[in-house]
Coordinates of C-alpha atoms and ligand atoms in Angstrom, one line a residue:
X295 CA -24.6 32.6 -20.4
X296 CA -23.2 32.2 -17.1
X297 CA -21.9 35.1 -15.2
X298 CA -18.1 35.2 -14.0
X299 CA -16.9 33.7 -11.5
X300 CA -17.3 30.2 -12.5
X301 CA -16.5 28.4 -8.7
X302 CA -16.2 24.5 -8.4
X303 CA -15.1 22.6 -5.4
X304 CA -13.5 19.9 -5.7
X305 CA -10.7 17.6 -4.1
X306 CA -6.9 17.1 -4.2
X307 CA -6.4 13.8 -2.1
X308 CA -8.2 15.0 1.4
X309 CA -6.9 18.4 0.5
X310 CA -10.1 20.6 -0.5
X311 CA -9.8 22.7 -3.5
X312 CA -11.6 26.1 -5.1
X313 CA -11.1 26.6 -8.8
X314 CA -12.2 30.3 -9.5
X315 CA -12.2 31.2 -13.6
X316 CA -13.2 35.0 -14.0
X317 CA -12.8 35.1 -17.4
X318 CA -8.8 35.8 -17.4
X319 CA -7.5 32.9 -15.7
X320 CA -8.3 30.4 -13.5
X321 CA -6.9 30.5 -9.9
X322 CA -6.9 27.4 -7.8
X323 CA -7.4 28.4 -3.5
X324 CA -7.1 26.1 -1.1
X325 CA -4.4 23.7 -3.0
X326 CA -1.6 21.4 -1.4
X327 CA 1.6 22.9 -0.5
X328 CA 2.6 19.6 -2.2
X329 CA 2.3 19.8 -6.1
X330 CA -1.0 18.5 -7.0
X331 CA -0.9 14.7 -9.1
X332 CA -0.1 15.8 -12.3
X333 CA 1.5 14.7 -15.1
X334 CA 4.2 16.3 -17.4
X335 CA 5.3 14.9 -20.9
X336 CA 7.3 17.8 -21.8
X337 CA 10.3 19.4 -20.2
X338 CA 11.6 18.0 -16.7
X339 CA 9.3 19.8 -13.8
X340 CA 11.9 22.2 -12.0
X341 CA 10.6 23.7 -7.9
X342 CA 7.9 25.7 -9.0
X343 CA 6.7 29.0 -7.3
X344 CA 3.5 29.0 -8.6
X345 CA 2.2 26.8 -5.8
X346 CA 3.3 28.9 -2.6
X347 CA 0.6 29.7 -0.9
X348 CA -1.9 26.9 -1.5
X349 CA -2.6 29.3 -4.1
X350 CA -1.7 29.2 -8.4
X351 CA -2.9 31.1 -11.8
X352 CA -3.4 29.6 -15.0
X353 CA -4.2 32.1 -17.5
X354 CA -6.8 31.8 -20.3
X355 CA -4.4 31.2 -23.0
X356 CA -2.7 28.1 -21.1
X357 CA -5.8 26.1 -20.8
X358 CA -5.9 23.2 -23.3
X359 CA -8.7 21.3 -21.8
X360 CA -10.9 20.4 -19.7
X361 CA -11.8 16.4 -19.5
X362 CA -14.5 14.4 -16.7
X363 CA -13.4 10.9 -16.6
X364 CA -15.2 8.4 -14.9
X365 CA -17.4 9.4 -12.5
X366 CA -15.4 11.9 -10.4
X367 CA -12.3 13.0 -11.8
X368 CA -11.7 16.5 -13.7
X369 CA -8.8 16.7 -15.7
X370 CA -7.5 19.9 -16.7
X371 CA -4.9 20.0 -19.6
X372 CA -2.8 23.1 -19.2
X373 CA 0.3 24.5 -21.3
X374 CA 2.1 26.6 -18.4
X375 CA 4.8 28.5 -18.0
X376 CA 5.3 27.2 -14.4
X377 CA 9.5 27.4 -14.4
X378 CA 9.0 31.0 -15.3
X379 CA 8.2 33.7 -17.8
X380 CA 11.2 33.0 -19.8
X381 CA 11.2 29.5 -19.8
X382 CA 9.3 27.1 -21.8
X383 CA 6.1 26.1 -21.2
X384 CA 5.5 22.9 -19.7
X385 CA 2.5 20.5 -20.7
X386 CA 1.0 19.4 -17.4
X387 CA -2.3 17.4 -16.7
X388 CA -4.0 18.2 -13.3
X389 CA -6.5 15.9 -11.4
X390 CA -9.1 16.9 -8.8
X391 CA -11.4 14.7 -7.6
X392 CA -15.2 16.1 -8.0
X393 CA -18.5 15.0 -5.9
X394 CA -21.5 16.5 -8.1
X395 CA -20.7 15.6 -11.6
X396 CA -23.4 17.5 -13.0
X397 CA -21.7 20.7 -11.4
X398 CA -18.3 19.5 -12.6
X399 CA -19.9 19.7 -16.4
X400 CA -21.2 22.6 -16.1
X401 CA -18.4 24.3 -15.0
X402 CA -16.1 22.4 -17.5
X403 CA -18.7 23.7 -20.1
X404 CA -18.7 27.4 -19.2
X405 CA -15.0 27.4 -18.9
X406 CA -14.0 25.4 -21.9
X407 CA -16.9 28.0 -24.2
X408 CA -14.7 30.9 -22.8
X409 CA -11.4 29.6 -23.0
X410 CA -12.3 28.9 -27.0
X411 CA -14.2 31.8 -27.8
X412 CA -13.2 33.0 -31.3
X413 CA -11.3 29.8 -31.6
X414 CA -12.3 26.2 -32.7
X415 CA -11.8 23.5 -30.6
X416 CA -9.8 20.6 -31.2
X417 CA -8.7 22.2 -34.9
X418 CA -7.4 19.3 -37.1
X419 CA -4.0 20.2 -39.0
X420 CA -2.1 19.2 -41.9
X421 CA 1.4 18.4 -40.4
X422 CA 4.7 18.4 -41.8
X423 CA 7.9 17.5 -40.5
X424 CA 11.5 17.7 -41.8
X425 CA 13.2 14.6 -40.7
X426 CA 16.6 16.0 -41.3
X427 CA 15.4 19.9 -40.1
X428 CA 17.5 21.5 -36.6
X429 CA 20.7 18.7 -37.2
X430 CA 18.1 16.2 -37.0
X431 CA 16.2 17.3 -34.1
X432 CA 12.6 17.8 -35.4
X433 CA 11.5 14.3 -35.3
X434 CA 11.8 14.2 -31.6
X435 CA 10.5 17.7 -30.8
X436 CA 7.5 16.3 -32.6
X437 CA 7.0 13.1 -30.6
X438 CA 8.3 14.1 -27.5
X439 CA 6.9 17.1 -27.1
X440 CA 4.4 18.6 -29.7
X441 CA 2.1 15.4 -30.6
X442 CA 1.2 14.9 -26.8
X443 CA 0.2 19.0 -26.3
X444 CA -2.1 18.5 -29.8
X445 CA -3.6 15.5 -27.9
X446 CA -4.0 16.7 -24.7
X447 CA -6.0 19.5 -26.7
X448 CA -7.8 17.6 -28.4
X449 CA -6.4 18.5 -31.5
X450 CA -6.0 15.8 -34.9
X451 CA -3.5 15.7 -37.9
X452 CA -3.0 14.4 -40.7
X453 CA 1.1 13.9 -40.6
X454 CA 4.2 13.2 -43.1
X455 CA 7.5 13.4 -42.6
X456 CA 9.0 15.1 -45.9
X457 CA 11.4 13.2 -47.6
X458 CA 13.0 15.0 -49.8
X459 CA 13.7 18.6 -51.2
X460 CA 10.3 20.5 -52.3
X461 CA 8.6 17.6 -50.7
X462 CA 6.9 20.3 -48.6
X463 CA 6.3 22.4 -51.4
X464 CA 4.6 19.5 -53.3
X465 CA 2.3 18.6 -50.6
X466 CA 1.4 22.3 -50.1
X467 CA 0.8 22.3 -54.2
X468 CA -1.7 19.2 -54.1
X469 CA -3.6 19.4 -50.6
X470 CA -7.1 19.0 -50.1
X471 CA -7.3 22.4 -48.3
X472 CA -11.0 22.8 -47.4
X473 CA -9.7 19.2 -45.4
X474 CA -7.7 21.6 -42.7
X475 CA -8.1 24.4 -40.0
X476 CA -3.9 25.0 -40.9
X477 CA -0.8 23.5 -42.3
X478 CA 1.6 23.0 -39.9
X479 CA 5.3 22.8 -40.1
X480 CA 8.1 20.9 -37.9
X481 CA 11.0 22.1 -39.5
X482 CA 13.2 25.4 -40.7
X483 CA 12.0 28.4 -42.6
X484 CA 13.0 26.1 -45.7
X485 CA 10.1 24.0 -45.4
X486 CA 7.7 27.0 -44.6
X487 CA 8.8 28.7 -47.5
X488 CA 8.4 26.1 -49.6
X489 CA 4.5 25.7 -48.5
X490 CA 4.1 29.1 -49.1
X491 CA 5.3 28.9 -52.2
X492 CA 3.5 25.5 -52.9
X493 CA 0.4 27.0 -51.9
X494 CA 1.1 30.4 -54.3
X495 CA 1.3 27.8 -57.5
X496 CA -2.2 26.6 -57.2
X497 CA -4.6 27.4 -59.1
X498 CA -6.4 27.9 -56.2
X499 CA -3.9 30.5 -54.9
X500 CA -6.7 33.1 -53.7
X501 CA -8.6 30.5 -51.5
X502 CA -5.0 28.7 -50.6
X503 CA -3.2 32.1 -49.4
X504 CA -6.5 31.5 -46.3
X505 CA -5.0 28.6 -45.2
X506 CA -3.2 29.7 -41.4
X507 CA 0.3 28.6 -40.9
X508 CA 1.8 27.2 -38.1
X509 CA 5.7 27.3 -37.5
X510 CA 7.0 25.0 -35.2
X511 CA 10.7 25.7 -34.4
X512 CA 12.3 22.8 -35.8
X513 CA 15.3 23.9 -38.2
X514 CA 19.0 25.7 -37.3
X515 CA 17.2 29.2 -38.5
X516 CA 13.9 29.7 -37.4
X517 CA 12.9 33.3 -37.9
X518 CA 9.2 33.0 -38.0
X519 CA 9.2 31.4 -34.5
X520 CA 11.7 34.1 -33.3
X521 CA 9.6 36.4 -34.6
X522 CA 6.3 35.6 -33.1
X523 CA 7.9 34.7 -29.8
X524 CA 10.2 36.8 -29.1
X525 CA 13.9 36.3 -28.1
X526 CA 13.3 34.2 -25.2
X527 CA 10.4 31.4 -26.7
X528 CA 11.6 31.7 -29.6
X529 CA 12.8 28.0 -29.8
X530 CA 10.1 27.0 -27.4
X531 CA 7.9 24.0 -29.0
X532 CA 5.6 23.9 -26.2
X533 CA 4.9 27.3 -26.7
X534 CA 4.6 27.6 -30.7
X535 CA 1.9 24.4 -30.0
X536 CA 0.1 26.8 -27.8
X537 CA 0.0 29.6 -30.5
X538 CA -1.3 27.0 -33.0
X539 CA -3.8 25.8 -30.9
X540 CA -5.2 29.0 -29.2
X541 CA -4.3 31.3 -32.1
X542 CA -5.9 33.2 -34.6
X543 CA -5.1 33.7 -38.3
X544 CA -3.5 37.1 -38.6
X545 CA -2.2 38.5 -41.8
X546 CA 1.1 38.5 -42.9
X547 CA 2.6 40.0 -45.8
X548 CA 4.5 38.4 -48.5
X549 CA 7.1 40.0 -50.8
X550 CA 6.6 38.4 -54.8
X551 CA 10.2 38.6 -56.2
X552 CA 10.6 38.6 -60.1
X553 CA 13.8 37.7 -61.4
X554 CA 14.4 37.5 -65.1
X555 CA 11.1 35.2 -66.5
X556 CA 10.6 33.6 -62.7
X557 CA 8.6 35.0 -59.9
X558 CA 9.3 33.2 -56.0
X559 CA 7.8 34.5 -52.7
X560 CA 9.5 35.2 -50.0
X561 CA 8.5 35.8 -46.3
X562 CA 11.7 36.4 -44.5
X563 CA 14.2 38.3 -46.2
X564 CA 15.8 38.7 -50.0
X565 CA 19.9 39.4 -49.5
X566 CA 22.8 40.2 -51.2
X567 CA 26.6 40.6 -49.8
X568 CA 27.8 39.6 -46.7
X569 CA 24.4 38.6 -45.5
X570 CA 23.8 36.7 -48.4
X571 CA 27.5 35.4 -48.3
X572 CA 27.1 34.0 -44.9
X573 CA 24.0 32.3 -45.8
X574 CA 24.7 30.5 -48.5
X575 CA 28.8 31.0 -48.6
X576 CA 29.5 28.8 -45.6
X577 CA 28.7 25.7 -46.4
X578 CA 32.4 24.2 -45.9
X579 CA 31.9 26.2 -42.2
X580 CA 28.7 23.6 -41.5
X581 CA 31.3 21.8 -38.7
X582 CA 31.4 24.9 -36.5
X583 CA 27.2 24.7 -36.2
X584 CA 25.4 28.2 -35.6
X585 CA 29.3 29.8 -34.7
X586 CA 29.8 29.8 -38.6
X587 CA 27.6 33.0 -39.4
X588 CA 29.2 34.7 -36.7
X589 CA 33.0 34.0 -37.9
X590 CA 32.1 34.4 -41.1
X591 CA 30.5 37.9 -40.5
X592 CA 33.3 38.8 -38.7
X593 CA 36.0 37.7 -41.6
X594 CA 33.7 40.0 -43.9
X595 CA 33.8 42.9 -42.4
X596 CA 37.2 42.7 -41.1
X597 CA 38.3 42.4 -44.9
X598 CA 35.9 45.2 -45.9
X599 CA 34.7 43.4 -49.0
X600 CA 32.4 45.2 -50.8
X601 CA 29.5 44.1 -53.6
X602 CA 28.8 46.2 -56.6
X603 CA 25.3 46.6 -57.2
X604 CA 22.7 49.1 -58.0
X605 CA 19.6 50.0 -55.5
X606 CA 16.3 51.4 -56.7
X607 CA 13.6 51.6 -54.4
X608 CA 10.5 53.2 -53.8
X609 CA 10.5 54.7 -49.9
X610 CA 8.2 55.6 -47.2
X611 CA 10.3 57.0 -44.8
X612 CA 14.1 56.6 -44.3
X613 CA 14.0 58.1 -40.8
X614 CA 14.6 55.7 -38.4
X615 CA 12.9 57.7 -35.5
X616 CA 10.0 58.4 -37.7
X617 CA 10.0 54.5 -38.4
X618 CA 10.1 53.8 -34.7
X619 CA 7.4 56.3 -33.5
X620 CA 5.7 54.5 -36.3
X621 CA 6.2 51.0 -35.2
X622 CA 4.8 52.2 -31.6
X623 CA 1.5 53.6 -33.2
X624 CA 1.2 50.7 -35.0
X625 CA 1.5 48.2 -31.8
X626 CA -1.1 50.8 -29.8
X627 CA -3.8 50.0 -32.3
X628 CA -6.2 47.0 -32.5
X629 CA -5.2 43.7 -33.4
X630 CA -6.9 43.0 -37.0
X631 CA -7.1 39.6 -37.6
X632 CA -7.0 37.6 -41.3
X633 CA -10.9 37.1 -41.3
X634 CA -11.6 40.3 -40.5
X635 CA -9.8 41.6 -43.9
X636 CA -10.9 42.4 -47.3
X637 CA -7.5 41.9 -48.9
X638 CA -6.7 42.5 -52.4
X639 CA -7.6 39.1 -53.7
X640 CA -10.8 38.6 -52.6
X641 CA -11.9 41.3 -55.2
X642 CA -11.6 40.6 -58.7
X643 CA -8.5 39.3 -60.1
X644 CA -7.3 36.2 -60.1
X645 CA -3.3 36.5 -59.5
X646 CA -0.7 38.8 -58.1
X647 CA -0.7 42.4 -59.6
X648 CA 2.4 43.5 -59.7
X649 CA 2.0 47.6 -58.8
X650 CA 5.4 48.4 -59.4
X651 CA 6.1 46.6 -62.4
X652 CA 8.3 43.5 -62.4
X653 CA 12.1 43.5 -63.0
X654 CA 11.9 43.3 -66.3
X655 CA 10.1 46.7 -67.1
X656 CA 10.9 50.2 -66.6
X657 CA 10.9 51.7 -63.7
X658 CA 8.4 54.5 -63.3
X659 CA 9.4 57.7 -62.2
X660 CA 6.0 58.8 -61.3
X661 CA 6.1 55.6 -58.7
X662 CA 8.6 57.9 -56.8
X663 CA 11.7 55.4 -57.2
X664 CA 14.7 56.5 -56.2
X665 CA 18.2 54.9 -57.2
X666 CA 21.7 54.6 -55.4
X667 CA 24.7 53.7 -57.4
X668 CA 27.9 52.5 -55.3
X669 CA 29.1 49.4 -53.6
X670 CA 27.1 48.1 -50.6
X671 CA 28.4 45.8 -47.8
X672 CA 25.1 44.2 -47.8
X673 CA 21.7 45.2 -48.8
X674 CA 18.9 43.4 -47.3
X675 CA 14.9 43.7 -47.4
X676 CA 12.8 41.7 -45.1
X677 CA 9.6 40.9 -43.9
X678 CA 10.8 39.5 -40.4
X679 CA 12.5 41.4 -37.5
X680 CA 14.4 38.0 -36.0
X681 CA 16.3 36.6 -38.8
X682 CA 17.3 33.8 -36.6
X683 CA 18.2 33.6 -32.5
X684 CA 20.5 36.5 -31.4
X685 CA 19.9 38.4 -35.2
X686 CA 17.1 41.2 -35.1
X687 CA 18.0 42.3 -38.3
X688 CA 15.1 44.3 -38.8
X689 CA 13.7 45.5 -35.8
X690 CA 10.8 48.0 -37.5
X691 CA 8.8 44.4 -39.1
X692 CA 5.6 44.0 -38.4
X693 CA 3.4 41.5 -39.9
X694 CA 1.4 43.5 -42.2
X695 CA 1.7 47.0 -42.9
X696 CA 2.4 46.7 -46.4
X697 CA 5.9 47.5 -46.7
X698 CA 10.1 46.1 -46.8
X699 CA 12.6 47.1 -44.3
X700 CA 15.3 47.8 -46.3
X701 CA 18.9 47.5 -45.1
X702 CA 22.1 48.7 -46.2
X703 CA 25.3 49.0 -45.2
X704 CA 27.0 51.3 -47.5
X705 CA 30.6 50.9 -48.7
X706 CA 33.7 52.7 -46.2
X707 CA 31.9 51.6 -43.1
X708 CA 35.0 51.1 -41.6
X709 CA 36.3 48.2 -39.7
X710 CA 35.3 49.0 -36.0
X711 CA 32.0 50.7 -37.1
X712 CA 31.4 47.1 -39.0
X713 CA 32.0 45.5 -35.5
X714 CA 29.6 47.6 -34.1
X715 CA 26.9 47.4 -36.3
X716 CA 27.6 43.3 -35.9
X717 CA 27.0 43.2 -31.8
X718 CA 24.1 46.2 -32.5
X719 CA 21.9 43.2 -34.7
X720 CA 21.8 41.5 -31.6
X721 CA 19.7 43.8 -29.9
X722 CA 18.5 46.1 -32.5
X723 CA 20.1 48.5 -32.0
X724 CA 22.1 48.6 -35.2
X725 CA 19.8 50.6 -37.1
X726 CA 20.5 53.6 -35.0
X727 CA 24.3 53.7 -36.4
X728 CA 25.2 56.9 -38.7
X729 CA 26.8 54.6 -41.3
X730 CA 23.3 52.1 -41.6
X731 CA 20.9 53.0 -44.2
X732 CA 17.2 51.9 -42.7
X733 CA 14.0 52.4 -44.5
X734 CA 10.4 51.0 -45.0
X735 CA 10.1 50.9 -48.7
X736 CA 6.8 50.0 -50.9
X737 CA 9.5 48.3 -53.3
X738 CA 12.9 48.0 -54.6
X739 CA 15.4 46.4 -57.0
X740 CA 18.3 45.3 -56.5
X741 CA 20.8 44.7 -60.0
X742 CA 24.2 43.2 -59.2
X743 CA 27.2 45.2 -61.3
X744 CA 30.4 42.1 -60.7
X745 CA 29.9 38.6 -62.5
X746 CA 28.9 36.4 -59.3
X747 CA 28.1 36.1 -56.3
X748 CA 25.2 35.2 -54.0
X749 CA 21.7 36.1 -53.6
X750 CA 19.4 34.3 -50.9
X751 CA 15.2 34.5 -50.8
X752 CA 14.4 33.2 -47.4
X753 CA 18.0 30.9 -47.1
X754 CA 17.5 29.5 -51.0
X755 CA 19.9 30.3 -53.6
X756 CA 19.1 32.2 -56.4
X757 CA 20.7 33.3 -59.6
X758 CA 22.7 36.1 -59.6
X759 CA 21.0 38.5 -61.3
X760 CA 18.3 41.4 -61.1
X761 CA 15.9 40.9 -58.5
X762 CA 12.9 42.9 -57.4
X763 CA 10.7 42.5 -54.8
X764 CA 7.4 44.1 -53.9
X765 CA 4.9 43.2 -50.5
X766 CA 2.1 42.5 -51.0
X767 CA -0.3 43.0 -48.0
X768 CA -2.0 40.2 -46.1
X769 CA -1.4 37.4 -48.9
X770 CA -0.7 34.9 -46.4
X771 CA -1.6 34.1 -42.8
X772 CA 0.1 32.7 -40.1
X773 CA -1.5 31.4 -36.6
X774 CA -0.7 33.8 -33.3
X775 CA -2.2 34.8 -30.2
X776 CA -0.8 38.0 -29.7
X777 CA -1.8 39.2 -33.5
X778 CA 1.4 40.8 -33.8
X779 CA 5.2 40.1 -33.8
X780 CA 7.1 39.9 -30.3
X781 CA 8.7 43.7 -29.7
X782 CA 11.6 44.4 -31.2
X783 CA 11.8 47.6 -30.9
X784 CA 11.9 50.0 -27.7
X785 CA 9.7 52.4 -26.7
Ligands
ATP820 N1 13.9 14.4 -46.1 C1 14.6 15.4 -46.6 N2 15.8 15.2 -47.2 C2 16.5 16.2 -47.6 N3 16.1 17.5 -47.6 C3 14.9 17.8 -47.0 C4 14.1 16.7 -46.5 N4 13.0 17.3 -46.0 C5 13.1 18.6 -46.3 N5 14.3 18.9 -46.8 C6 14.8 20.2 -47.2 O1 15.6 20.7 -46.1 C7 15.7 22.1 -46.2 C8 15.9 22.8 -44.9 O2 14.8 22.5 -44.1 P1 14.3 23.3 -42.8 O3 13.5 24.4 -43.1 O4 13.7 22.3 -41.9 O5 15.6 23.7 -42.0 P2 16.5 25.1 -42.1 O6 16.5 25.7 -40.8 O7 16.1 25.9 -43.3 O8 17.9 24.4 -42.4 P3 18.7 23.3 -41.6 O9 18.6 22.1 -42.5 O10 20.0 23.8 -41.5 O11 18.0 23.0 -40.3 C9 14.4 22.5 -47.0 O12 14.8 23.4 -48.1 C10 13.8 21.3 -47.5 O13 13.6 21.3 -48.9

């Protein structure tokens, strides 16, 4: 193989340019002080700084492709976050004119080897996209902007637009899976949940749980998204494409829940109370868009409602600066990706194994479980820091090390403690409050003591009844470049 630099001249108009890949990025010497002919399809192209100089960086991870058409031109397909690290990416097509082709290939070949090592190129995906997901927003994201990046890539798909409720769920059931690098979703963490759980009803369900998932922000609550990019990208489509395209399948977790004779999985969160109340409680609030959680929260706590209910659970450690130092050890080690594990199923058995027993049976003292009796405010496990934009919820989550976060808010918080705790799940920083109970737990149970109420897996309603829920470790994967969620906790 080559060695780096890979150096090609080549032309911008009468303007002579040097594109230098070392193996991180490619920088381009020598270029206009005018942009360069490009093309964008995705977001309008704002002044961009990335030009002073005559001089610009493209990273590794940004390049989508590399195409010679016709005799002389080079066209490079990049994904680039050109307005600015916070900003989203922008799908842009640069031309440069090239004199000896057969140098232009082999530099496109050298590059294009690197910039996909580990990865396939042009991956084809099983799409899926909620018509009615994000107030009706998904179609378009799809068209406008995340069906010309899987082009430019080189990427195919097989598409549908779901049409009805468990549509996703249905496809995820029946699909021809060996067919697919990944199924894909446009949409909420509705329709992801229901392909998870479509793919956990197969028969199949210990070759399925392989199949990488991609989340394309496309819903009103799109935690997975948040989760893998972070605060700021978080509703990003260009750069969720990017992640699908250049990722890697890393394992995730997913918590099996049994309640009375059913069993659902659930990769976001299981609540009860006032999270679960704002979920699923606001429905006649739907006018006042994403403002409803927030003012219903606030009514909640302000009236100091509290939910009778029993906790048993099994922990790990209840400290949260023991969890943090944790979550920091955890982020310094190497990134293990999903075919680089032997999980669970690929030994013997055929299904889930429930460790812990499921709701129905006893609960084993040797197991360690410990219960709390007494009214909660809410008590939530989870499996994903970001619960939605502006609500890190659980800020210990990581993708797979095997246990809940487990969050309570006791009873007698108080009203300006509750406020505080509110404005702290926008950072974080909530979890640090006397009054909040956070732990990482290998399981727990949850059995409401009052008639009715709500309980929400992942945003779907659920009876009210006894619930419990136990992870299990790398059942499912999910497509990322990073290998890990976005930090959500400090240092
Ligand atoms: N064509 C359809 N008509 C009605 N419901 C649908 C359709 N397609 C999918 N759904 C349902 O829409 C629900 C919500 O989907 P999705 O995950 O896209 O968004 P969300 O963020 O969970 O919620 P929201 O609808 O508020 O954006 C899913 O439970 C799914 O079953």
């Amino acid at each position: 193989m080559a060695s780096f630099p890979f150096v090609l001249q080549a032309h911008q108009g009468n303007h002579q340019v040097e594109l230098v890949y070392n193996g991180q990025q490619l920088e381009f010497d020598g270029l206009s002080l005018d942009e360069p002919k490009q093309s964008s399809s995705c977001l309008p192209c704002g002044p961009s700084s990335a030009f002073a100089g005559g001089h610009r960086i493209i990273k590794t991870v940004e390049i989508l492709n590399i195409d010679i058409e016709h005799e002389d031109s080079l066209v490079l397909s990049v994904a680039s976050a050109k307005n600015g690290p916070t900003k989203e990416s922008v799908l842009e097509r640069l031309v440069f004119q090239v004199r000896d082709k057969a140098n232009a290939v082999q530099w496109q070949s050298n590059v294009l080897s690197h910039v996909y090592k580990d990865i396939k190129k042009g991956r084809h995906f099983k799409v899926l996209v909620n018509p009615f997901g994000g107030q009706g927003h998904a179609k378009k994201l799809w068209e406008t902007i995340a069906e010309p990046i899987f082009k430019a890539a080189g990427c195919t798909y097989d598409l549908t637009y779901t049409t009805h409720r468990y549509h996703a769920k249905e496809i995820a059931r029946d699909l021809n899976i060996r067919l697919f690098d990944a199924v894909v979703s446009v949409s909420g963490d509705g329709v992801l949940h229901e392909v998870i759980n479509g793919l956990m009803e197969r028969p199949d369900a210990i070759a399925a749980h392989k199949l990488p998932i991609g989340a394309i922000p496309g819903g009103s609550g799109n935690a997975l998204s948040y989760s893998l990019l972070g605060e700021d990208h978080g509703s990003h489509v260009t750069n969720a494409v990017l992640g699908i395209i250049k990722g890697r399948a890393m394992p995730v977790d997913l918590c099996s829940v049994t309640q009375g004779q059913n069993r659902y999985f659930s990769f976001v969160l299981q609540s009860f109370g006032l999270v679960a109340d704002v979920d699923l409680g606001t429905e006649d609030m739907r006018w006042m868009g994403e403002a409803r959680f927030t003012v219903a929260a606030v009514g909640k706590l302000l009236s100091q409602q509290t939910y009778p209910c029993e906790i048993s659970y099994i922990p790990v450690e209840t400290n949260v600066d023991k969890i943090r130092a944790e979550y920091n050890y955890r982020r310094q080690q190497s990134v293990v990706w999903a075919d680089q594990t032997h999980d669970e199923l690929d030994q013997s058995h055929p299904t889930i194994v429930d460790r812990f027993g499921g709701v129905n049976a006893q609960l084993n003292k040797s197991d360690g479980w410990v219960t709390d009796s007494e009214d909660v405010i809410t008590a939530v496990g989870a499996k994903l820091p970001w619960i939605s934009k502006g609500m890190l919820l659980n800020p210990a989550s990581t993708p797979n090390d095997g246990l809940i976060d487990l969050i309570v808010f006791p009873k007698g918080t108080g009203r300006m403690n509750g406020i505080q705790i509110m404005l702290g799940t926008e950072t974080g920083e909530h979890i640090y409050h006397d009054k909040v109970r956070y732990m990482k737990v290998k399981a727990f149970r949850l059995t409401p003591k009052n008639e009715s109420g709500f309980i929400s897996m992942d945003g779907e309603h659920t009876p009210y009844s006894p619930y419990q829920v136990e992870a299990h470790p790398g059942l499912i994967s999910v497509l990322s470049i990073e290998g890990r969620y976005a930090r959500s906790m400090r240092e």
